[in-house]
XYZ file of C-alpha atoms in Angstrom:
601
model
C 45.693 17.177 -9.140
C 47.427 14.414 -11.200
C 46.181 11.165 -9.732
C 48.883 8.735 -11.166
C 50.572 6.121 -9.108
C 53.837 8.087 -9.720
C 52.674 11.488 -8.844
C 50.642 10.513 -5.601
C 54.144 8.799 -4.599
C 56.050 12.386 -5.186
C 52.876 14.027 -3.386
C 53.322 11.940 -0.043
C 57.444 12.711 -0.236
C 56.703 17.037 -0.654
C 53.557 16.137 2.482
C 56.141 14.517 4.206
C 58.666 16.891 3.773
C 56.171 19.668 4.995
C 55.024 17.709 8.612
C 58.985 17.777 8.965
C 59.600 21.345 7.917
C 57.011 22.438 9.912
C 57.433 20.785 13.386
C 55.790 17.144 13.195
C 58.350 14.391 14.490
C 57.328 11.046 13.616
C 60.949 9.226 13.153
C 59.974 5.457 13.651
C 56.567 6.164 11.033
C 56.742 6.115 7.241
C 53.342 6.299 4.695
C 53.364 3.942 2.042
C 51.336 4.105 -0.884
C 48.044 1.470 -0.409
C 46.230 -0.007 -3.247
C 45.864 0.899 -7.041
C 42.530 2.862 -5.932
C 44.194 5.475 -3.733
C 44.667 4.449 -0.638
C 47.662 4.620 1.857
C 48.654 3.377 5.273
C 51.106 4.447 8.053
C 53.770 2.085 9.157
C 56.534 1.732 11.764
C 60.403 1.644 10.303
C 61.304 -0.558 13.933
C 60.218 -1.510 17.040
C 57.673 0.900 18.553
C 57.253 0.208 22.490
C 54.163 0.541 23.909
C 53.090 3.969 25.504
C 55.699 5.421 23.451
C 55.226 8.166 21.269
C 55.893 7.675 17.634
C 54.523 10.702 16.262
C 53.773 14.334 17.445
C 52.196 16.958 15.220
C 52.148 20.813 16.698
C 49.280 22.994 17.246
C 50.238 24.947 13.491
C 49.472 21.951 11.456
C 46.062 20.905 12.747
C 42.790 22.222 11.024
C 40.838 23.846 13.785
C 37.466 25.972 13.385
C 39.764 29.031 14.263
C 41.750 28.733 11.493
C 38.760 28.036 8.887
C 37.517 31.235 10.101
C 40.255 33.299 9.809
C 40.525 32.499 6.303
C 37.320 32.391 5.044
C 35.436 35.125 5.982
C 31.585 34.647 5.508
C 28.829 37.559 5.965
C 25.060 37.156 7.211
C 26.199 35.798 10.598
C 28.455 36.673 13.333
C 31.327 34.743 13.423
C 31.557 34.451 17.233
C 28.488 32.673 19.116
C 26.420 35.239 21.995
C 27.373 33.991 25.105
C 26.316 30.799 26.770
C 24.878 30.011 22.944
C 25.492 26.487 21.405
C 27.555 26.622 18.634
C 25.779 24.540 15.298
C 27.718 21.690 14.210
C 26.187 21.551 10.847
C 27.827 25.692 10.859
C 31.587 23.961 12.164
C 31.737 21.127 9.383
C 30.309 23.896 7.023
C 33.547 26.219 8.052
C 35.267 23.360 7.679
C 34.588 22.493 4.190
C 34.366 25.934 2.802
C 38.154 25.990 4.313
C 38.839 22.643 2.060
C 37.373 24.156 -0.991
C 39.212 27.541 -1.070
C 42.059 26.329 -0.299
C 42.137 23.409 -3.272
C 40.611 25.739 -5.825
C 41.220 29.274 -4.676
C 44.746 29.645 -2.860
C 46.003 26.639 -4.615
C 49.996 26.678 -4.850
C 49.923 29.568 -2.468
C 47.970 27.820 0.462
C 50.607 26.690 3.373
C 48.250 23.658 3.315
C 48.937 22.628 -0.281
C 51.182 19.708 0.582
C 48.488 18.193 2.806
C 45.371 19.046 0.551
C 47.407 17.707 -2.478
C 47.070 13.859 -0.848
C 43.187 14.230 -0.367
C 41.608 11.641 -2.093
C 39.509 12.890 -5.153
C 37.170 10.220 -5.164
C 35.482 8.521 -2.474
C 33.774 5.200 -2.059
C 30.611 6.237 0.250
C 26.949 5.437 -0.892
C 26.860 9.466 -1.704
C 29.289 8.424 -4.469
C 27.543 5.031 -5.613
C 26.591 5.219 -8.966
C 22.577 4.014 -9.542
C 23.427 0.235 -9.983
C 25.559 -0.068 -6.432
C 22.595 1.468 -4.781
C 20.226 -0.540 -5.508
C 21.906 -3.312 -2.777
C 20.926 -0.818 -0.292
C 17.140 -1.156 -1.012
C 14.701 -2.021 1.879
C 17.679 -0.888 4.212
C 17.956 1.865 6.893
C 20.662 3.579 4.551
C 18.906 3.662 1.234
C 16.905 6.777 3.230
C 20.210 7.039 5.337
C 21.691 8.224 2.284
C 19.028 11.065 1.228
C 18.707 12.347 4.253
C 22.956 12.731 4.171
C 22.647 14.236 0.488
C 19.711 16.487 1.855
C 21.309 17.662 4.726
C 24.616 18.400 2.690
C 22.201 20.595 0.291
C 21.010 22.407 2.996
C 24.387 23.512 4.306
C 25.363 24.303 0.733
C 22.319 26.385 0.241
C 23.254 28.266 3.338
C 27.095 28.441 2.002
C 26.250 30.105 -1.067
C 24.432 32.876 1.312
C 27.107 33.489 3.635
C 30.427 33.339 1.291
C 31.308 36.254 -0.344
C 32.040 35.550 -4.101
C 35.001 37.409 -4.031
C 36.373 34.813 -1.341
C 35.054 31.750 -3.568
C 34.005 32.103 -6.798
C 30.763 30.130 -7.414
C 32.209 28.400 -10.094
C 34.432 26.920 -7.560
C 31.635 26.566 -4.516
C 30.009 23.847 -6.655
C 27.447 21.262 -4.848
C 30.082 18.478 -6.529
C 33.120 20.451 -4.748
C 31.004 20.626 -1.379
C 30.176 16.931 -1.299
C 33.744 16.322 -1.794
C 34.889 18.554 0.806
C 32.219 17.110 3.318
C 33.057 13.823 2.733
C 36.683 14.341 3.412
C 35.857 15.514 6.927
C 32.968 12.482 7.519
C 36.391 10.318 6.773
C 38.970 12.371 7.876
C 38.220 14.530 10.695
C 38.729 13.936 14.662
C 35.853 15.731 17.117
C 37.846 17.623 20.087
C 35.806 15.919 22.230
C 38.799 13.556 21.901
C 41.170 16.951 22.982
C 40.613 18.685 25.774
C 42.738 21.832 26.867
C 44.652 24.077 24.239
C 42.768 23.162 20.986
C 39.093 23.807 22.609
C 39.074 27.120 20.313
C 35.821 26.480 19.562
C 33.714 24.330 22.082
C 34.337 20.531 22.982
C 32.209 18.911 20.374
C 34.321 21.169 17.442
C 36.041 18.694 14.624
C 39.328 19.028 13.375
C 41.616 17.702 10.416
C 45.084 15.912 11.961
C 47.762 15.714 8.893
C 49.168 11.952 9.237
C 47.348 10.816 11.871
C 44.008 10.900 9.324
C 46.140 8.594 7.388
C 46.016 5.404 10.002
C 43.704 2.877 8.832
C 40.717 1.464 10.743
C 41.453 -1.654 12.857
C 38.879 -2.781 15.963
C 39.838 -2.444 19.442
C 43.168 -0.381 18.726
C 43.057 3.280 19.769
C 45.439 5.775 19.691
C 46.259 7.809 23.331
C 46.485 11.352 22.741
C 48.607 13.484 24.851
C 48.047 17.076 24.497
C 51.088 19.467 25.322
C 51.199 23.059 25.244
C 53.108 22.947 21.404
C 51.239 20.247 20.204
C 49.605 16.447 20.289
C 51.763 13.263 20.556
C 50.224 9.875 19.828
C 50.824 6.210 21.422
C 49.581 2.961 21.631
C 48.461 0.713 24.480
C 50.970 -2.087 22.761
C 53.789 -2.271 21.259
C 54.063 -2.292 17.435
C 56.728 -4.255 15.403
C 58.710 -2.620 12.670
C 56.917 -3.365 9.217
C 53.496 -3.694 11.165
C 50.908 -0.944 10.421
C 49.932 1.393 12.542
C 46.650 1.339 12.914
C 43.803 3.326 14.991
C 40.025 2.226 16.455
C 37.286 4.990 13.957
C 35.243 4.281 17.348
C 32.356 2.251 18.366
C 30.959 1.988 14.759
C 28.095 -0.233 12.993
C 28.867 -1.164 9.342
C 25.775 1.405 8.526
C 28.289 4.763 9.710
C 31.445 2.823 8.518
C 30.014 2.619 4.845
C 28.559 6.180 5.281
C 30.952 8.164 6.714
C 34.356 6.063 5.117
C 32.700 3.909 2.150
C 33.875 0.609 3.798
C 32.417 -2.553 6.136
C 34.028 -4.925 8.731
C 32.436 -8.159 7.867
C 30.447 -9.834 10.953
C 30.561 -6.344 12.896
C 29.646 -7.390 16.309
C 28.312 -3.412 16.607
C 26.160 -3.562 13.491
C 22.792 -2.999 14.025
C 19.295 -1.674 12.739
C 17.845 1.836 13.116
C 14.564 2.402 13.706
C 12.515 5.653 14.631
C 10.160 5.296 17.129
C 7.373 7.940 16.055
C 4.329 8.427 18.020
C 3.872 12.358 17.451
C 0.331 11.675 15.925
C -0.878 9.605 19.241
C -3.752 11.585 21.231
C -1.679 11.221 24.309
C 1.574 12.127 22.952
C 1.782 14.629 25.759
C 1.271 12.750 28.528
C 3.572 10.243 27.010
C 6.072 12.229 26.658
C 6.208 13.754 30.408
C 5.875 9.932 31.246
C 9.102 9.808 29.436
C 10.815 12.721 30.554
C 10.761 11.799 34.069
C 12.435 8.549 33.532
C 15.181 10.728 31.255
C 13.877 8.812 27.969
C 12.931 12.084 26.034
C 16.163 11.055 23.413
C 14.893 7.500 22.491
C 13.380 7.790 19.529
C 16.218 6.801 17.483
C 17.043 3.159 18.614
C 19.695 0.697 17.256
C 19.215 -2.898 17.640
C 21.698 -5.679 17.481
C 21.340 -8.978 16.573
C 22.353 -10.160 20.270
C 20.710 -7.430 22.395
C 17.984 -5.093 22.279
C 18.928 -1.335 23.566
C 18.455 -0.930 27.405
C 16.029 1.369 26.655
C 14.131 0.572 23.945
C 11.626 -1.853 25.909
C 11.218 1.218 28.574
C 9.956 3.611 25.497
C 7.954 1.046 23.831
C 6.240 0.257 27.319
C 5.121 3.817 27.655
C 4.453 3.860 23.643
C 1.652 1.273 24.273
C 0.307 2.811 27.734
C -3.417 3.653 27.428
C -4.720 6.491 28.833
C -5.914 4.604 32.146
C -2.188 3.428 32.310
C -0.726 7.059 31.562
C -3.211 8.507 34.226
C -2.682 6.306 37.200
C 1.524 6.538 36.551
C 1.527 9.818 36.441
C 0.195 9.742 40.018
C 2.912 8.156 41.031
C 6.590 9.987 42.264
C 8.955 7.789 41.339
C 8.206 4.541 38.664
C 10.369 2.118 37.241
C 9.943 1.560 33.115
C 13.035 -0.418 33.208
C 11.257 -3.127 35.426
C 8.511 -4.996 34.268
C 5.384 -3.806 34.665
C 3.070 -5.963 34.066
C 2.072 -8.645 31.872
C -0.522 -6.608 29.673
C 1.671 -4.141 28.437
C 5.020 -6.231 28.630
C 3.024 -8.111 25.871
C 1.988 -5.041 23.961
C 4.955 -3.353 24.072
C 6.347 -6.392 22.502
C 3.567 -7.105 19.820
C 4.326 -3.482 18.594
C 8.309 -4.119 18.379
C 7.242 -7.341 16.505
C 5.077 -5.826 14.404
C 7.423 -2.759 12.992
C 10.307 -5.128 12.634
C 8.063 -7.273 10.771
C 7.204 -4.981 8.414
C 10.881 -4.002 7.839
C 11.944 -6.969 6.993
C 8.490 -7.432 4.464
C 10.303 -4.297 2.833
C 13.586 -5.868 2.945
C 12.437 -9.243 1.409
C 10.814 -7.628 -1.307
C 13.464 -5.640 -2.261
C 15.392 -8.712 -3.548
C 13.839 -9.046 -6.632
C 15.445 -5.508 -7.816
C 18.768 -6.459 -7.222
C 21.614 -6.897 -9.761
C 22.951 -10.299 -10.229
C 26.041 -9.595 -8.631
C 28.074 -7.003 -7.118
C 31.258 -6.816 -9.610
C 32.310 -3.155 -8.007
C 34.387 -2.633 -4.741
C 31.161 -0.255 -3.965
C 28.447 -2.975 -4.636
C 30.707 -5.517 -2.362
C 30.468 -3.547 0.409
C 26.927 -2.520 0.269
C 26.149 -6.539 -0.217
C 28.109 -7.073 3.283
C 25.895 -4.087 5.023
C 22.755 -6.185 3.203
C 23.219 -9.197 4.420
C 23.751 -8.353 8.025
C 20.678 -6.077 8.147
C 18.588 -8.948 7.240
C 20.403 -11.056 9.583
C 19.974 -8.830 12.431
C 15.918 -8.527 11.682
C 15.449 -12.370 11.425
C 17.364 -13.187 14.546
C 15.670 -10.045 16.433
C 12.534 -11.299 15.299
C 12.654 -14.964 16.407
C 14.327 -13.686 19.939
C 11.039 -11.777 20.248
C 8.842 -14.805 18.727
C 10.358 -16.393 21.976
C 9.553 -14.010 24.375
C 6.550 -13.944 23.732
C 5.346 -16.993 23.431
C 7.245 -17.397 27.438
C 5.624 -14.335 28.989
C 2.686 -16.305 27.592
C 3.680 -19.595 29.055
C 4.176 -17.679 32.453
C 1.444 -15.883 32.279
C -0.834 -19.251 32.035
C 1.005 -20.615 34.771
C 0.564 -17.413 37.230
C -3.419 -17.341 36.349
C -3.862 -21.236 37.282
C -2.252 -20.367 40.646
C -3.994 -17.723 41.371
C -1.725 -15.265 41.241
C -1.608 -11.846 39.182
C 1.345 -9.809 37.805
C -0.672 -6.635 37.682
C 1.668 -3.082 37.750
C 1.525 -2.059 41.408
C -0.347 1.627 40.329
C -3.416 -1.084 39.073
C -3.104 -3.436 42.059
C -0.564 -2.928 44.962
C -0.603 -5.926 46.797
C 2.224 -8.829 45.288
C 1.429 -11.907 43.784
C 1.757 -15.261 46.073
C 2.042 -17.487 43.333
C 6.081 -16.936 41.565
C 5.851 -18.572 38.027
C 9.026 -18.577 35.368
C 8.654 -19.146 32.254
C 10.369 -21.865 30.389
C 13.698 -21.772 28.919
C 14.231 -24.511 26.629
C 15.017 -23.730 22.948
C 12.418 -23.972 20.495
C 11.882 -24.623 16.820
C 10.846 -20.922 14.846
C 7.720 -23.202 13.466
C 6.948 -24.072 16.796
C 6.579 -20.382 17.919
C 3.539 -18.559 18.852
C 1.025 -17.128 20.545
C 0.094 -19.634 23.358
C -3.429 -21.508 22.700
C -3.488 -21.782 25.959
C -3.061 -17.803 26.750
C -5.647 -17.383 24.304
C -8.302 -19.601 25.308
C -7.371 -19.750 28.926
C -6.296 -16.555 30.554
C -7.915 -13.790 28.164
C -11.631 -13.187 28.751
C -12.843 -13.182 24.662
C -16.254 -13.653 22.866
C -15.029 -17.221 22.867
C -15.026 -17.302 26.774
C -18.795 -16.507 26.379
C -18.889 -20.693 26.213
C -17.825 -21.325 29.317
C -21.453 -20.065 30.622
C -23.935 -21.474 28.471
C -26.809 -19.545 30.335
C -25.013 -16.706 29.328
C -24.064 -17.873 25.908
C -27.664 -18.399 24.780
C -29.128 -14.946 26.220
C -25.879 -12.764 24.591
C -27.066 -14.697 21.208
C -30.678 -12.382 21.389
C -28.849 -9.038 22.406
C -27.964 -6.585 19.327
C -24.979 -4.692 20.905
C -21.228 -4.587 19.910
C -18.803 -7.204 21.046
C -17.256 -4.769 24.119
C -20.561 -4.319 25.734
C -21.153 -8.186 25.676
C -18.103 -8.419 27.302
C -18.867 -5.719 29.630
C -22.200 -8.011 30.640
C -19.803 -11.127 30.725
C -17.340 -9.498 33.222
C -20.467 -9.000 36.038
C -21.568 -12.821 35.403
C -18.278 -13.863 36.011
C -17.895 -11.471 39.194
C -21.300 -13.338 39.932
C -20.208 -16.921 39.211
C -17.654 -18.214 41.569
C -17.172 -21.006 40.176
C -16.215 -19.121 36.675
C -12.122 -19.278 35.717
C -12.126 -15.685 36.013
C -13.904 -15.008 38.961
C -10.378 -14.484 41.889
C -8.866 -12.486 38.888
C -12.270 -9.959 38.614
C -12.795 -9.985 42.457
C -8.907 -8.367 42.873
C -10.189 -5.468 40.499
C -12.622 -4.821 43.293
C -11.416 -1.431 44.160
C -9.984 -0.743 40.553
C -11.489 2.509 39.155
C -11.056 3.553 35.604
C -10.567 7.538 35.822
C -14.070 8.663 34.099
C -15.289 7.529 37.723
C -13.560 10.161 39.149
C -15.117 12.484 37.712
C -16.618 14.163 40.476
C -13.048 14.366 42.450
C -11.335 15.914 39.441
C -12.781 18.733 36.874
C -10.041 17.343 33.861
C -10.674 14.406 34.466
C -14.228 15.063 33.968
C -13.927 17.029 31.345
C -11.986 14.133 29.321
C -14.853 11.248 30.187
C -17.839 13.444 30.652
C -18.999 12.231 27.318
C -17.472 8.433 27.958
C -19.517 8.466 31.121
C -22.699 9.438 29.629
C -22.774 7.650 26.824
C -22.129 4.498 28.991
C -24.968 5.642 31.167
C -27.235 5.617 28.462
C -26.191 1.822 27.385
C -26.950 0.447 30.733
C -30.275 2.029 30.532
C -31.202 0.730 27.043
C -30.362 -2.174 28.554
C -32.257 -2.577 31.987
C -34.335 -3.717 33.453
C -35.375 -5.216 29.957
C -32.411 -8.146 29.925
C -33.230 -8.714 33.795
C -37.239 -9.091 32.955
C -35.918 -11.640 29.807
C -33.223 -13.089 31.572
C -33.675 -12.665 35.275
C -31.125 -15.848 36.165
C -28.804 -14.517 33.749
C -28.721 -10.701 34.740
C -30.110 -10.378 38.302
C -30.795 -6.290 39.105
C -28.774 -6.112 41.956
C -25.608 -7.931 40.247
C -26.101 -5.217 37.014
C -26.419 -2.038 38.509
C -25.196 1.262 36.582
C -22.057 1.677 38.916
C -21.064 -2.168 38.455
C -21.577 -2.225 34.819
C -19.802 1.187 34.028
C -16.469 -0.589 36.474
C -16.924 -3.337 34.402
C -16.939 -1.339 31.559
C -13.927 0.960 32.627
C -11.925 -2.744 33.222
C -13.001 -3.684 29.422
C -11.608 -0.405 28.637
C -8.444 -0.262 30.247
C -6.922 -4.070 30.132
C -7.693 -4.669 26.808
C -4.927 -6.750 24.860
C -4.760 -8.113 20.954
C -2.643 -10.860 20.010
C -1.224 -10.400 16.726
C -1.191 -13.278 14.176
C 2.434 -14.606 13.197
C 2.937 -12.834 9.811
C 3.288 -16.683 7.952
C 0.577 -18.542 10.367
C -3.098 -17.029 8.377
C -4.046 -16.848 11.258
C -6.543 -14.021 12.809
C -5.939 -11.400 15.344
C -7.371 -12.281 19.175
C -8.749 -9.499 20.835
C -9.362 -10.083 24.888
C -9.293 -8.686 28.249
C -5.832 -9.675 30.526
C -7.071 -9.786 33.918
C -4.201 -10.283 35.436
């Protein structure tokens, strides 16, 4: 196809010409030629009301799945679906394509479709098409993998292609990988899903895509969709306003972030207020994957892996995921006791924190990635191509920055709460840990902060979590734990029963309410899994406490008193170490170190 400015203008006359010949009616719409890259627009000759229809185009002239099949007949699978089977997508846009590609290289001036194949772009401005130089502005972004995955995917379906087409329906010189990217991207810019059509052109199933002569040809434009009315001959097309002559018509591509805009139509709306950032949320190599994943089921979360964040908002259900993400296995046991349980409310301070620290901590690397990708960038972006990736660039990194100091906040105020509900007494425990409700109602505060003036509470740290550093706070205690040669958990496991000991300790109400809390190795006896999972756990704790006493009571007898460190107090305690555990991350500029503690309440 001749691409000159003078022979695309005769193409859109003979594809106009056709849509008339053929049934479309569009007689207030003309196309205009667009730019000196390709492009074209549809436009209204006068006055278009609104609600009324300025263009119809009959069932004949739309690309449907029935029609790729009946003209290009593949072999090595059935054509028609068993029944109640789902039909593959990736199969449809394959059909699809294959359709595109015999018809431009095979049929040619025979194909009925000529006129509208002949004003099909041959070059497109997607990152599949950006030449080495304009990728590189994708670096440290979701799309530079994005893109790979796209190109692998497409490789896939053309592997599959070259099985089912016969060569004597397309040559393989002709089913190139080249003429199959083409083809694909045409329908990733092009194409409508039926989803959007309901009625006469379901030939294949709802979610099918089709190609819509003229109407493909609207340009994107926010908050401006076209109303489709199906009829029995065909679809007609209107607008919620009315559209003055000269004005272009235009149509909403859908609820779209710059990331699908530039991959699916090579172009970006600048300050997108739907951009966002994908990340995967993978936990398949977790020990408790399966539990997590039934936790997740029954709240209807098993599709939230893939989560898109905005600068403004986080997803409604990203916290939910992430809260069962950081659930240990006391958590996971103890929930899944439960009927019915909320992950959309807040359950508790420990793993409201955690769940947090881990969303902190992946977007923090992201953004490490991102930042260091600068230094391979070029100088500037002189293409149409680079420009657009350098919009997509800059918002990604705006997104993570602004994501991360929303989070940097919310931390550091569920801290700030928390402090405030320990020093009156109160707990926000998750009701499967601690049923009864808190007296004491704290909020955290709300005034804006500096980002340098963000992060993890002293106070929390010092205060509320029970940590080696607590161990001061008792200096009996202090000087006997400085003569015992055991790891740093079963020192706090010792320090928990002094406190439980000690009213007159900090921690003392918040231990006493874990009374009748039982860590599931102590149910051992009730419950054969269960025993079979802490059997070891239980023994092995067993075996501490007796390494341990009554030597430290016969060294220490004011510090560990026999009947306040028996076996079954100091495997609780050691079930509470286990099970309430939280570490505050260091801010990724502060140097500072990691504090690991218990959360009592």
């Amino acid at each position: 196809m001749d691409n000159t400015s003078s022979s695309r203008s005769e193409r859109l006359r003979t594809f106009v010409k056709w849509l008339e010949a053929n049934g479309a009616i569009f007689p207030k719409v003309e196309i205009r030629d667009g730019t000196s890259e390709g492009g074209s627009g549809v436009y209204a000759l006068e006055r278009i009301e609104s609600d009324e229809r300025y263009a119809f185009i009959p069932h004949d002239l739309i690309i449907t799945g029935k029609v790729c099949h009946d003209t290009v007949r593949i072999t090595g699978q059935p054509r028609q679906q068993q029944e109640g089977e789902e039909y593959d997508p990736r199969h449809r846009r394959m059909m699809l394509s294959l359709f595109l590609i015999h018809e431009r290289f095979v049929t040619k001036e025979a194909s009925f479709w000529k006129p509208y194949i002949d004003i099909l772009p041959l070059e497109f401005h997607t990152p599949l098409q950006f030449n080495e130089e304009e990728l590189k502005f994708l670096r440290g972004t979701p799309a530079e993998f994005a893109v790979e995955e796209r190109r692998e995917g497409y490789r896939e379906q053309y592997r599959a292609a070259l099985e089912l087409v016969p060569e004597s329906v397309i040559p393989r010189d002709v089913l190139t990988f080249e003429n199959y990217l083409w083809a694909m991207t045409v329908l990733s810019s092009r194409s409508f899903s039926k989803d959007l059509m309901e009625g006469s052109l379901c030939v294949l199933t709802a979610e099918s895509e089709v190609l819509m002569p003229l109407l493909d040809m609207t340009n994107h434009y926010p908050r401006t969709p076209v109303t489709w009315t199906i009829c029995d001959d065909g679809v007609g097309f209107s607008n919620f306003s009315a559209i003055e002559a000269s004005q272009e018509i235009v149509n909403d591509y859908g609820q779209k972030s710059n990331e699908e805009l530039m991959m699916g139509y090579g172009f970006c709306v600048p300050q997108n207020p739907l951009s966002c950032f994908h990340i995967k949320l993978n936990y398949s190599q977790d020990p408790l994957v399966e539990a997590k994943e039934r936790i997740l089921a029954a709240a209807g979360l098993t599709k939230s892996h893939d989560q898109y964040i905005r600068a403004s908002e986080l997803p409604i259900d990203l916290l939910p995921v992430l809260r069962v993400m950081v659930m240990t296995d006391v958590d996971l046991y103890y929930i899944g006791q439960e009927a019915n349980h909320d992950l959309f409310e807040h359950v508790g301070l420990r793993i409201e924190l955690r769940a947090r620290f881990l969303l902190m901590f992946l977007l923090e690397k992201k953004l490490c990635v991102f930042e260091n990708s600068v230094a391979g960038l070029p100088a500037k972006a002189t293409t149409s191509n680079a420009q657009v990736a350098l919009i997509y660039r800059t918002e990604i990194g705006d997104i993570l920055r602004s994501t991360i100091y929303n989070l940097q906040v919310a931390e550091q105020d569920i801290m700030e709460r928390a402090c405030k509900v320990f020093e009156g007494g109160g707990h926000e425990l998750p009701r499967y840990i601690y049923a009864e409700k808190s007296e004491s109602a704290a909020t955290g505060p709300t005034s804006e902060r500096a980002c340098a003036d963000i992060a993890p509470s002293e106070q929390f740290t010092d205060s509320v979590l029970v940590t080696s550093e607590s161990f001061a706070t008792d200096q009996a205690f202090l000087e006997a734990s400085e003569q015992i040669d055991v790891d740093e958990d079963v020192l706090l496991t010792l320090f928990l029963l002094r406190v439980h000991m000690v009213p007159s300790s900090p921690w003392h109400a918040a231990l006493r309410r874990l009374d009748g809390f039982k860590h599931p190795m102590l149910l051992s006896e009730q419950n054969t899994d269960v025993g079979e999972m802490y059997g070891e756990m239980l023994v092995e704790i067993g075996e501490m406490h007796d390494s341990l006493f009554p030597l430290l009571t016969e060294h220490f007898a004011d510090v560990f008193p026999a009947e306040h460190f028996t076996v079954d107090k100091f495997l609780w305690a050691s079930g509470i170490v286990e099970a309430f555990r939280v570490i505050v991350p260091p801010r990724c500029t502060s140097g500072d170190c990691e504090v690991e503690g218990i959360c009592l309440i």
